[in-house]
mmCIF file with all atom_site columns, C-alpha atoms in Angstrom:
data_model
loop_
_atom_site.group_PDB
_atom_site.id
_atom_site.type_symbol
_atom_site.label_atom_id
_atom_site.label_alt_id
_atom_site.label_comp_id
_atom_site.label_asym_id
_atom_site.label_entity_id
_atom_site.label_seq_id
_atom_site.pdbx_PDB_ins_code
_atom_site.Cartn_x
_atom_site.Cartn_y
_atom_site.Cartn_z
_atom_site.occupancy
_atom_site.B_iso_or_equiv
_atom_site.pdbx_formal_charge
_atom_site.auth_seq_id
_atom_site.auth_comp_id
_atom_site.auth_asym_id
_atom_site.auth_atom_id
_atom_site.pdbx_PDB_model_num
ATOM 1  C CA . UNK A 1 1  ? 6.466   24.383 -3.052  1.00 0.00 ? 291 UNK A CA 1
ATOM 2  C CA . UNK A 1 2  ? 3.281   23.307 -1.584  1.00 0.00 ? 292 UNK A CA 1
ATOM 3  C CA . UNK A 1 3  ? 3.078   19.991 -3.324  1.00 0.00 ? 293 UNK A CA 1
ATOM 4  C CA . UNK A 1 4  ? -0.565  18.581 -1.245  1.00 0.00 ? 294 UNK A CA 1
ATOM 5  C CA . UNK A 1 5  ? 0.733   14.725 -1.168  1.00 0.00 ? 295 UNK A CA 1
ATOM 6  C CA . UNK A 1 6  ? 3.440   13.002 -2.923  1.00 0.00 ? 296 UNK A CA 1
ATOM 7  C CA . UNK A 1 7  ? 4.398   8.958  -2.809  1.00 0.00 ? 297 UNK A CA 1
ATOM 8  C CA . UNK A 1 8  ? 7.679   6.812  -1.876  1.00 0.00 ? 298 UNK A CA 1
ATOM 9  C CA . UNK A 1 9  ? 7.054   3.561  -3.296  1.00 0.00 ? 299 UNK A CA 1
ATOM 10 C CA . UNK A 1 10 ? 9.739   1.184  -2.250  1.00 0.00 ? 300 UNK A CA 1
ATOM 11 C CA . UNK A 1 11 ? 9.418   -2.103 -3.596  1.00 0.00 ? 301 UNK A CA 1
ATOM 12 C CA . UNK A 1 12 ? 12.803  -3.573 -3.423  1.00 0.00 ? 302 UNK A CA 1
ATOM 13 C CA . UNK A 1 13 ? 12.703  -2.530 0.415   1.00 0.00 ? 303 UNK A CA 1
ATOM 14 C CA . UNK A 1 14 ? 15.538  -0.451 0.270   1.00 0.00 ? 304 UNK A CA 1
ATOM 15 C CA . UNK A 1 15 ? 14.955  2.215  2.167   1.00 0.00 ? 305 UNK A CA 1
ATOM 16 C CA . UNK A 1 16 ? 16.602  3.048  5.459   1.00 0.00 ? 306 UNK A CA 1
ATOM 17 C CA . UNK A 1 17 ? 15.050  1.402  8.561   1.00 0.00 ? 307 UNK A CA 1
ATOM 18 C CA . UNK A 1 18 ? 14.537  4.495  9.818   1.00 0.00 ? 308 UNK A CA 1
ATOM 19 C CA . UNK A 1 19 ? 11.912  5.445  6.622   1.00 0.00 ? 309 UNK A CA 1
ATOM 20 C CA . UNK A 1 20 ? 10.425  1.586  6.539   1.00 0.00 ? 310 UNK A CA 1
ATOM 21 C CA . UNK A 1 21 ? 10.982  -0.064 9.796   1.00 0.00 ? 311 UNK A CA 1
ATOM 22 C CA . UNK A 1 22 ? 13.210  -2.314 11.013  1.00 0.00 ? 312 UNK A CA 1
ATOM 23 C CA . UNK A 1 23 ? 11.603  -5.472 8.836   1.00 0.00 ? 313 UNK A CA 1
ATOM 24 C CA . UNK A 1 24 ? 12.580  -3.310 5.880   1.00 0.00 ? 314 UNK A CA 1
ATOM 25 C CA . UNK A 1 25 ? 9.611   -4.772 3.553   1.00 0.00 ? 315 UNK A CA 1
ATOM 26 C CA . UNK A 1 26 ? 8.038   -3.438 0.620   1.00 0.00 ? 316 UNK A CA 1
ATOM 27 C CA . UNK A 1 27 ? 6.513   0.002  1.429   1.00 0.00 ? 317 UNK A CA 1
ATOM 28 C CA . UNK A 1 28 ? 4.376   2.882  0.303   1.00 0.00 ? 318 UNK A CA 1
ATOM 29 C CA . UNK A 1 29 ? 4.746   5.907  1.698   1.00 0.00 ? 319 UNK A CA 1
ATOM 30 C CA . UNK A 1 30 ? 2.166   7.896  1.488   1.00 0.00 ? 320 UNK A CA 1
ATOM 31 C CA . UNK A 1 31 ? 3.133   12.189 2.645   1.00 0.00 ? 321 UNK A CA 1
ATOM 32 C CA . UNK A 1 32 ? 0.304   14.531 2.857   1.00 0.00 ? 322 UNK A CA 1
ATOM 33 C CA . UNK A 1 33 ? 0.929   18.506 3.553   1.00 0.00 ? 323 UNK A CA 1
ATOM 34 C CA . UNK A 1 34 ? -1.378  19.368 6.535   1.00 0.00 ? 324 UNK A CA 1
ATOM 35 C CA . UNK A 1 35 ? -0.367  22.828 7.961   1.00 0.00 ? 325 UNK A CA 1
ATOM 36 C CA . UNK A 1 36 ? 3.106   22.762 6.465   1.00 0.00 ? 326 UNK A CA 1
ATOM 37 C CA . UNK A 1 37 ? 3.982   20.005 7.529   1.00 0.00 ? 327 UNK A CA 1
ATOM 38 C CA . UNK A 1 38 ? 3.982   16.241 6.166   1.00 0.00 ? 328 UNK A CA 1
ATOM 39 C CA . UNK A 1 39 ? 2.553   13.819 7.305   1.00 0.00 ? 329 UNK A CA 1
ATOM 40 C CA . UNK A 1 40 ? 2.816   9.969  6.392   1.00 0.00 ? 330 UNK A CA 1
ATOM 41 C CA . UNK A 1 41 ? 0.894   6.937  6.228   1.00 0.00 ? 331 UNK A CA 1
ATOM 42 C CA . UNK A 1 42 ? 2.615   3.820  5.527   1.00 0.00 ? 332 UNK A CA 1
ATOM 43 C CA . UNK A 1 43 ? 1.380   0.609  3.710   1.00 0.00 ? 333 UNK A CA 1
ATOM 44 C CA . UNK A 1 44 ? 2.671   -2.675 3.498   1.00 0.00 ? 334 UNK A CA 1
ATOM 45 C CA . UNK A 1 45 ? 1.097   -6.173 1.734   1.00 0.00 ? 335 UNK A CA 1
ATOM 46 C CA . UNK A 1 46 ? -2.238  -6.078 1.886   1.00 0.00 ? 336 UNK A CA 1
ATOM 47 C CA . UNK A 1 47 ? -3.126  -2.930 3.257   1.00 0.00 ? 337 UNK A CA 1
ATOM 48 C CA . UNK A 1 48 ? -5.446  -0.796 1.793   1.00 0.00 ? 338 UNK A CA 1
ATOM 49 C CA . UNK A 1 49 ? -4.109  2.563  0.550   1.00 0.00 ? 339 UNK A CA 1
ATOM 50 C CA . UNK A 1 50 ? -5.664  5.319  2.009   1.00 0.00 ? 340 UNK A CA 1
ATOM 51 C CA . UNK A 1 51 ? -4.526  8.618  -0.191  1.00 0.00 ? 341 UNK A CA 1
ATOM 52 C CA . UNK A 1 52 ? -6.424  11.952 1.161   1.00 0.00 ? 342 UNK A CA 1
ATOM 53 C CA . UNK A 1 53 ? -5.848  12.957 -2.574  1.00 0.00 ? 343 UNK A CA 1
ATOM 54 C CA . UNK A 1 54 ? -7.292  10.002 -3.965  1.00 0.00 ? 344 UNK A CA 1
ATOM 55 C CA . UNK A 1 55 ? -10.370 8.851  -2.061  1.00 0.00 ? 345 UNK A CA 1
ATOM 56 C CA . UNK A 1 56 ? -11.760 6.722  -4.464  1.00 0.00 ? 346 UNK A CA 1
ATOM 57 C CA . UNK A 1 57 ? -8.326  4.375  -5.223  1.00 0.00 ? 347 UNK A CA 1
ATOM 58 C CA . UNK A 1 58 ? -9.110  0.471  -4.284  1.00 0.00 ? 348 UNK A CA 1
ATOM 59 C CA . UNK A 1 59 ? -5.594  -1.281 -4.451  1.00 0.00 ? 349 UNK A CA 1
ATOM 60 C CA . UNK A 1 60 ? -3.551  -2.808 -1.851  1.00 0.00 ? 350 UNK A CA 1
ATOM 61 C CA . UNK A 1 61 ? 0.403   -2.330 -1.302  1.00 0.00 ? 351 UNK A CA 1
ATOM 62 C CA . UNK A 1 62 ? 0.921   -5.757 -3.153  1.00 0.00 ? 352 UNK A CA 1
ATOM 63 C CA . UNK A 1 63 ? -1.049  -4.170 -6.377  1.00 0.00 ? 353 UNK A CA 1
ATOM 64 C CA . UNK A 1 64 ? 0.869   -1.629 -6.788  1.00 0.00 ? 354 UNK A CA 1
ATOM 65 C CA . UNK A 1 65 ? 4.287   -3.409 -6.014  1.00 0.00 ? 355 UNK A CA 1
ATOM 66 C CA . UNK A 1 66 ? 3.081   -7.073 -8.828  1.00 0.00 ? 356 UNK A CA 1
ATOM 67 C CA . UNK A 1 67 ? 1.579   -4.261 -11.122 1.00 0.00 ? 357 UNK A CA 1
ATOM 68 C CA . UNK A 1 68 ? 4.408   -4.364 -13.372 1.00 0.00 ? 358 UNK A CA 1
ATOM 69 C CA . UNK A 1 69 ? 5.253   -8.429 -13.217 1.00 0.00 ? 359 UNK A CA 1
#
């Protein structure tokens, strides 16, 4: 379908380990098409998020996962 990036925000952790690591914490997931294929960058707590798509964002894992609380 050719979708350029597209985001897996687990905040409840409950993704397998084998998607979030074996300290299954909060994560973003961040997949980004680069010559058909995905590729992912993964942010935790205060990590900055890094989106190819979105060069100018400035939040941090825990931003996105206290926005709504």
């Amino acid at each position: 379908m050719g979708i350029v990036e597209y985001w897996i925000v687990d905040y409840a952790a409950l993704g397998g380990r084998a998607f979030i690591g074996n300290l299954k914490q909060p994560t973003i997931s961040i997949y980004h098409l680069i010559d058909e294929e995905y590729q992912v960058s993964q942010f935790r707590d205060n990590d900055l998020i890094i989106s190819p798509s979105w060069p100018e964002l400035n939040l941090t894992a825990n931003q996105i996962f206290t926005a709504g609380v």
